PDB file of N, CA and C in Angstrom:
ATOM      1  N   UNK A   1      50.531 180.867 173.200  1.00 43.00           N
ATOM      2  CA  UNK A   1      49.657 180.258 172.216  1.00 43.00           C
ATOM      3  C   UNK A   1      50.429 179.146 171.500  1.00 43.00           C
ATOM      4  N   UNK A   2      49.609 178.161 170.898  1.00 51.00           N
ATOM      5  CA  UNK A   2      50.531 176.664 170.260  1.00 51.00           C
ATOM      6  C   UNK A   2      49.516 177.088 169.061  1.00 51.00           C
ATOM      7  N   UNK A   3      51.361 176.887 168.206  1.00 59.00           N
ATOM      8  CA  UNK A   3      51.203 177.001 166.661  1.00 59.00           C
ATOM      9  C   UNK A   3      51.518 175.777 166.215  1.00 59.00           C
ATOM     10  N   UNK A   4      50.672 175.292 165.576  1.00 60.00           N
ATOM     11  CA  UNK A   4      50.795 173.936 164.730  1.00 60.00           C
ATOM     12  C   UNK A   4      52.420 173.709 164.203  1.00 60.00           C
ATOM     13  N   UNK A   5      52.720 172.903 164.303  1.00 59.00           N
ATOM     14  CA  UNK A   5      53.674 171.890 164.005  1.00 59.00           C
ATOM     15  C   UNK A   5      53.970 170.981 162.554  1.00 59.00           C
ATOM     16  N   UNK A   6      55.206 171.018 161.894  1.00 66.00           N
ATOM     17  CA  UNK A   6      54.759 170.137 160.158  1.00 66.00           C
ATOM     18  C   UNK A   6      55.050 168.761 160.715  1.00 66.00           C
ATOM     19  N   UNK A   7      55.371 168.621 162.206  1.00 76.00           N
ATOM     20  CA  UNK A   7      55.520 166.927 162.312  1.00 76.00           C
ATOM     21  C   UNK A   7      55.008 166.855 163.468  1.00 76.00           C
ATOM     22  N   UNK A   8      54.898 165.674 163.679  1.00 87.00           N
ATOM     23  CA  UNK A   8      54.862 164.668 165.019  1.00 87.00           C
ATOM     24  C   UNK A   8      55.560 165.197 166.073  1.00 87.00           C
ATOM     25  N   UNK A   9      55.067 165.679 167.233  1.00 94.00           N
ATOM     26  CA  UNK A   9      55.873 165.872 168.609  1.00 94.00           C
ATOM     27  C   UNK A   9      55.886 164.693 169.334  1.00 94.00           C
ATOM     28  N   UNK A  10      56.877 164.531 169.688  1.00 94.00           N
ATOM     29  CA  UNK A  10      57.386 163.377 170.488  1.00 94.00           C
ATOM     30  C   UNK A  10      58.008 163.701 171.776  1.00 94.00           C
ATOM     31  N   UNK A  11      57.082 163.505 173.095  1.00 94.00           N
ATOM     32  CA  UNK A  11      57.619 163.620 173.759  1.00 94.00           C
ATOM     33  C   UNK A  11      58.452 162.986 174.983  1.00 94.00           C
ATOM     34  N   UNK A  12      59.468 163.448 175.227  1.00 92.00           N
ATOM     35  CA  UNK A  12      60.210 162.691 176.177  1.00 92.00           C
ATOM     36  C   UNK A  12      60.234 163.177 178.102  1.00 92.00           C
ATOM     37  N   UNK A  13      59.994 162.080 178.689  1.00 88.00           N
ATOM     38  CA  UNK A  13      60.172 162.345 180.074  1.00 88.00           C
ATOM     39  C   UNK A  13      61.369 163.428 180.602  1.00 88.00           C
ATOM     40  N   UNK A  14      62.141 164.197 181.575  1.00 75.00           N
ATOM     41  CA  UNK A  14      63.167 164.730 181.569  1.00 75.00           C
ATOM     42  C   UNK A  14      63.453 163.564 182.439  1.00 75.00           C
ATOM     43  N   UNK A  15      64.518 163.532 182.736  1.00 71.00           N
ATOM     44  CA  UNK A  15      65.444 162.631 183.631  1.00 71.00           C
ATOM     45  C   UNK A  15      65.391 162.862 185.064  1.00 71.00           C
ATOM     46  N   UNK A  16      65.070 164.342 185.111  1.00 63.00           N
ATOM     47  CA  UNK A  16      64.526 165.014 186.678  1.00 63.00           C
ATOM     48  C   UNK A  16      63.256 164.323 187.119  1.00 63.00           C
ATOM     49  N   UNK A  17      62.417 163.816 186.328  1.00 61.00           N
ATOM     50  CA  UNK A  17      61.112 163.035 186.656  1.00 61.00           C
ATOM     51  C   UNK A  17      60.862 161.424 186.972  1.00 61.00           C
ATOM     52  N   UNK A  18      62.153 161.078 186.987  1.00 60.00           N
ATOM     53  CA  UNK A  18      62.208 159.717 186.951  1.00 60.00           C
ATOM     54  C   UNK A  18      61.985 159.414 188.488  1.00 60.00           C
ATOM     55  N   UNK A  19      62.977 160.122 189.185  1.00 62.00           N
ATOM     56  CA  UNK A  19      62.447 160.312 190.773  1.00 62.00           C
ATOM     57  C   UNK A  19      61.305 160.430 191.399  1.00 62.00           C
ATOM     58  N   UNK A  20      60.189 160.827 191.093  1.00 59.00           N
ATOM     59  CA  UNK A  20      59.515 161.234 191.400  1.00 59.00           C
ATOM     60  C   UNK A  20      58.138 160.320 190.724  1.00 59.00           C
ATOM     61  N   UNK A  21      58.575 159.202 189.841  1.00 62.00           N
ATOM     62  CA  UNK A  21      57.166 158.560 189.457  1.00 62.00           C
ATOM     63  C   UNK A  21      57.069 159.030 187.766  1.00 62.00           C
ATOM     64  N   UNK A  22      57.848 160.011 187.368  1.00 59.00           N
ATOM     65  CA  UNK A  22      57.549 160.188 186.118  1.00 59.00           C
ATOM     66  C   UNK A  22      56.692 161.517 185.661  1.00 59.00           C
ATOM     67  N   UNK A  23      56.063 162.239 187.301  1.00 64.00           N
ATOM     68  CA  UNK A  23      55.360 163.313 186.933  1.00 64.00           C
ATOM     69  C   UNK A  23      56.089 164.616 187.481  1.00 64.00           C
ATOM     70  N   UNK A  24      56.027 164.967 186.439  1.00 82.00           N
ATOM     71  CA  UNK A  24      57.110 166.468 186.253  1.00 82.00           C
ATOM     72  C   UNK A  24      57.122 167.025 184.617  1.00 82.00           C
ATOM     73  N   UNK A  25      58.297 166.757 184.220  1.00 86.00           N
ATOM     74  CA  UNK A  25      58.515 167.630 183.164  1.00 86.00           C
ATOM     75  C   UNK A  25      58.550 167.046 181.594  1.00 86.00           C
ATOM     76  N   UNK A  26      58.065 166.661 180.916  1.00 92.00           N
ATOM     77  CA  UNK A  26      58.461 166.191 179.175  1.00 92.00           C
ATOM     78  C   UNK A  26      58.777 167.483 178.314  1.00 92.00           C
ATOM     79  N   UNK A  27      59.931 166.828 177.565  1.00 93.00           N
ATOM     80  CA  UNK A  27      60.620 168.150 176.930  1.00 93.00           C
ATOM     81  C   UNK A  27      60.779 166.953 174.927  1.00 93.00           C
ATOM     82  N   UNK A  28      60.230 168.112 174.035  1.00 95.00           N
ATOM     83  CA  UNK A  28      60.421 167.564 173.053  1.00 95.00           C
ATOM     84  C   UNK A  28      61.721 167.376 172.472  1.00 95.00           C
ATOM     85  N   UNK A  29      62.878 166.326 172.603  1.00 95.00           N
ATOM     86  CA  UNK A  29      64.261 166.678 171.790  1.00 95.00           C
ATOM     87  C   UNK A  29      64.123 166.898 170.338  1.00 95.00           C
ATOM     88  N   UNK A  30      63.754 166.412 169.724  1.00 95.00           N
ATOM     89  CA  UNK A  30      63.512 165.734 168.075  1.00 95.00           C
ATOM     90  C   UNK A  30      62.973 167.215 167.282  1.00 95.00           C
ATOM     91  N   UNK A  31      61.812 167.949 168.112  1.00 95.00           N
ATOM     92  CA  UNK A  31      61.114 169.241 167.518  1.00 95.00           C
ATOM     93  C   UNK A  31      62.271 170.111 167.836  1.00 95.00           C
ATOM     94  N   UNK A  32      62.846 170.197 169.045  1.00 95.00           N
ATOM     95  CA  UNK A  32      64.572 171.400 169.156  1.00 95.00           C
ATOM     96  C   UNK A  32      65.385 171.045 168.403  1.00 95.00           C
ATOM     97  N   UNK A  33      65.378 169.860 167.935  1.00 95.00           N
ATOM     98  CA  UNK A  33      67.096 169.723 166.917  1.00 95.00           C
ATOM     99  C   UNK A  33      66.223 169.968 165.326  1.00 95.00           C
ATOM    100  N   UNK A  34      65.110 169.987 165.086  1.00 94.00           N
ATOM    101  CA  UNK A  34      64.821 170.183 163.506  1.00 94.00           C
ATOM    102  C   UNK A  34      64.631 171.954 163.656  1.00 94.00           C
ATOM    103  N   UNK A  35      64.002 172.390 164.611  1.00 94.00           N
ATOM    104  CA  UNK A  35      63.639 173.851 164.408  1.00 94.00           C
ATOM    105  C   UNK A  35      63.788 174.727 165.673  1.00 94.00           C
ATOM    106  N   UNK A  36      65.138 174.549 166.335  1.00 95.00           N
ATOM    107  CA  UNK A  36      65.589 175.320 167.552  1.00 95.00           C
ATOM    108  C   UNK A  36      64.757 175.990 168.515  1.00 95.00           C
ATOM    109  N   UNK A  37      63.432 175.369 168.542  1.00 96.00           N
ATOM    110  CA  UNK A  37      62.491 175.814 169.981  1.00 96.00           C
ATOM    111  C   UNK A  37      62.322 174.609 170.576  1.00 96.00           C
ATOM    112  N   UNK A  38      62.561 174.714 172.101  1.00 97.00           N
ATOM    113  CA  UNK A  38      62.752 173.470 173.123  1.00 97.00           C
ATOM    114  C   UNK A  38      61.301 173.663 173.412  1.00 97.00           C
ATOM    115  N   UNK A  39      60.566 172.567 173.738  1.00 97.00           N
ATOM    116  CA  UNK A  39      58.863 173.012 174.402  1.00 97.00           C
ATOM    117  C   UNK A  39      58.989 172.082 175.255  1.00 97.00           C
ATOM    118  N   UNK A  40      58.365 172.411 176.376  1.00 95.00           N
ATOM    119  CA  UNK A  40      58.167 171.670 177.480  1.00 95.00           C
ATOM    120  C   UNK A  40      56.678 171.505 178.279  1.00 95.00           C
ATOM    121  N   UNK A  41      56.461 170.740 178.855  1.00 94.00           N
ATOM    122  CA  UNK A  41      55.026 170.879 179.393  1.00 94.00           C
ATOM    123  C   UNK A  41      54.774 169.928 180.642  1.00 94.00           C
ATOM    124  N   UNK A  42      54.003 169.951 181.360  1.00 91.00           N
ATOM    125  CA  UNK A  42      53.859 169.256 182.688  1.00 91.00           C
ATOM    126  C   UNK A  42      53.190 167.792 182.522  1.00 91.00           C
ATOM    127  N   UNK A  43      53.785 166.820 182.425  1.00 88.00           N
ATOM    128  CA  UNK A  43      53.510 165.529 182.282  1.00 88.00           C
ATOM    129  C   UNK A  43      52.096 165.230 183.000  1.00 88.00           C
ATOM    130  N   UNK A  44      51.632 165.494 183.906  1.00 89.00           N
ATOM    131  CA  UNK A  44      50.601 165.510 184.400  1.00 89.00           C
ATOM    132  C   UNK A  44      49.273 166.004 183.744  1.00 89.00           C
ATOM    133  N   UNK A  45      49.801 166.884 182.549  1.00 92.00           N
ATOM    134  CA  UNK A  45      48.357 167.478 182.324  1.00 92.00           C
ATOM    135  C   UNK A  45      48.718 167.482 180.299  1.00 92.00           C
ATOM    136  N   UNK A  46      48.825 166.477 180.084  1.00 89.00           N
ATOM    137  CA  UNK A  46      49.658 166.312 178.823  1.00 89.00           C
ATOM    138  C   UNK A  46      48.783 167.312 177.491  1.00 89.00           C
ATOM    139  N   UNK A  47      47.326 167.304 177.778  1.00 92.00           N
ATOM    140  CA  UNK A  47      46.850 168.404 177.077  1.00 92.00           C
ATOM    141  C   UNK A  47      46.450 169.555 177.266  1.00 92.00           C
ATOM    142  N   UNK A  48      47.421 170.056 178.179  1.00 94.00           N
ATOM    143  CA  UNK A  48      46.923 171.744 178.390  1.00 94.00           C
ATOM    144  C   UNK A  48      48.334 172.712 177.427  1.00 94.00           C
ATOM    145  N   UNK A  49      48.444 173.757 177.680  1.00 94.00           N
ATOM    146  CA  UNK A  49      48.990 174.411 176.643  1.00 94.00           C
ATOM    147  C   UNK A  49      50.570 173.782 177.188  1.00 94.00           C
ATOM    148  N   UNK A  50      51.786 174.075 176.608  1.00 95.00           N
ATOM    149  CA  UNK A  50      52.961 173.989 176.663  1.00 95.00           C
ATOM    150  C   UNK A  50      53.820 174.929 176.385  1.00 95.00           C
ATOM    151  N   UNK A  51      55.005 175.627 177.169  1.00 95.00           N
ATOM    152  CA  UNK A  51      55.834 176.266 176.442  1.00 95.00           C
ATOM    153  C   UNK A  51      56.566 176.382 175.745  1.00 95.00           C
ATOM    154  N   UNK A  52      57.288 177.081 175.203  1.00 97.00           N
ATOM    155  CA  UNK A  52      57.952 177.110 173.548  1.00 97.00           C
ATOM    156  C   UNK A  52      59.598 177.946 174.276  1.00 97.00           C
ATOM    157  N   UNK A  53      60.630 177.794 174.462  1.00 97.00           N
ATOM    158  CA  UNK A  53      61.568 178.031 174.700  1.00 97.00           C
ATOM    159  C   UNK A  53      62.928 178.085 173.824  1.00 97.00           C
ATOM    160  N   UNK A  54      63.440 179.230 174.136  1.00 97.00           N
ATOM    161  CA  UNK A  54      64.927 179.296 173.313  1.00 97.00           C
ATOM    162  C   UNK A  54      65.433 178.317 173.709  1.00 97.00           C
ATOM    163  N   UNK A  55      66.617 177.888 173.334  1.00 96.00           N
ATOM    164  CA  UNK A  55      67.757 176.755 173.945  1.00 96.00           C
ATOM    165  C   UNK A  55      68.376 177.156 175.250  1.00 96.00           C
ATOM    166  N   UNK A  56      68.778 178.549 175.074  1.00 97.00           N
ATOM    167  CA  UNK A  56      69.168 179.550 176.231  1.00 97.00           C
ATOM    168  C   UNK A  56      68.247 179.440 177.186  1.00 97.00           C
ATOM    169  N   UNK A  57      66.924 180.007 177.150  1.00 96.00           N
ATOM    170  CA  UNK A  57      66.032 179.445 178.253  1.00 96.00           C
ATOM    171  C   UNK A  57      66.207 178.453 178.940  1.00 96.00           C
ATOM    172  N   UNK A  58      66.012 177.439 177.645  1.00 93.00           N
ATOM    173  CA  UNK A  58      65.882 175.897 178.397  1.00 93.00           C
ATOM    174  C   UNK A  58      67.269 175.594 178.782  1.00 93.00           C
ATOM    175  N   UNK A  59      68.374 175.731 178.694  1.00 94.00           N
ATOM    176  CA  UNK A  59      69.820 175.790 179.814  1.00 94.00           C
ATOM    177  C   UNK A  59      69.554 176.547 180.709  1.00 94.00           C
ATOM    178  N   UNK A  60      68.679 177.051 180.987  1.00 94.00           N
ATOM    179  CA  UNK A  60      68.712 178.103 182.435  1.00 94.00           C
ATOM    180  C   UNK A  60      67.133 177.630 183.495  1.00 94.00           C
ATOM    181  N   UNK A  61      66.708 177.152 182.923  1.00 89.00           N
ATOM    182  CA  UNK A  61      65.545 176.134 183.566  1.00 89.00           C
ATOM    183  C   UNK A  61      66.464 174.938 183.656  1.00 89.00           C
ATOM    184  N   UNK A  62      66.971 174.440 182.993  1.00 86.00           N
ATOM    185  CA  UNK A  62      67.664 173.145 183.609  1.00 86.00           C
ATOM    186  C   UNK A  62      68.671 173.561 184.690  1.00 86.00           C
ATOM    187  N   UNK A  63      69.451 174.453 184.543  1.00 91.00           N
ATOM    188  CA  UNK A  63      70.474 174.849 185.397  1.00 91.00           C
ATOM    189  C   UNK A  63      69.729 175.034 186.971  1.00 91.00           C
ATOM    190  N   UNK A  64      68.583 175.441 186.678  1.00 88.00           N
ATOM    191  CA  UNK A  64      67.573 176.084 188.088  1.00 88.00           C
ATOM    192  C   UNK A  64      67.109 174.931 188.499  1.00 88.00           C
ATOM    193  N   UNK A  65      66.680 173.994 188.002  1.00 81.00           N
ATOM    194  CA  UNK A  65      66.054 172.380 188.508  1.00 81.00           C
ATOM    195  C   UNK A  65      67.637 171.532 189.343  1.00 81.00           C
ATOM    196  N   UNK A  66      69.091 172.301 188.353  1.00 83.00           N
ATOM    197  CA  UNK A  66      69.957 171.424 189.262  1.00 83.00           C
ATOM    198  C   UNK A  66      70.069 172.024 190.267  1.00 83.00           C
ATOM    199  N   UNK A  67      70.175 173.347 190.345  1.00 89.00           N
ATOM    200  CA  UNK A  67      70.622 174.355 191.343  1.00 89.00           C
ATOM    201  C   UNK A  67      69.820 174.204 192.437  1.00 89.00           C
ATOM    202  N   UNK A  68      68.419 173.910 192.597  1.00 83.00           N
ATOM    203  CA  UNK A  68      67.207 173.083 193.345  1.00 83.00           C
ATOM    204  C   UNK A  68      66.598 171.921 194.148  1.00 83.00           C
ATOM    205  N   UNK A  69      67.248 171.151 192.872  1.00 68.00           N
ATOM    206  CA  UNK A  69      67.525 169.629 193.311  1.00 68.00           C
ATOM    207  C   UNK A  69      65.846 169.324 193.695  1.00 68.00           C
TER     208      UNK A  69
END
């Protein structure tokens, strides 16, 4: 479920998506460094729900996208 937010989400492309045209992954930096949940969501479908991730998570989803390639 998405709980409202006191600011502006801003989201950024991941760097893994650049390959590919840009459709893949946007990850908010700006909302993880004010209140330590990483959210991510599928660039393709920019208004459907998004997930909400520890930092830990999100190092272990990134680690799995390198480990993948």
């Amino acid at each position: 479920m998405t709980k409202a937010t006191p600011h502006p989400v801003i989201w950024v492309k991941s760097s893994y998506s650049q390959g590919n045209g840009g459709e893949c992954l946007e990850w908010a930096p700006a909302h993880a460094a004010l209140t330590g949940e990483v959210l991510v969501r599928d660039s393709k479908t920019p208004h459907a729900p998004h997930l909400t991730l520890t930092p830990e998570s999100f190092a272990g989803l990134v680690s799995l996208a390198k480990a993948r390639g």
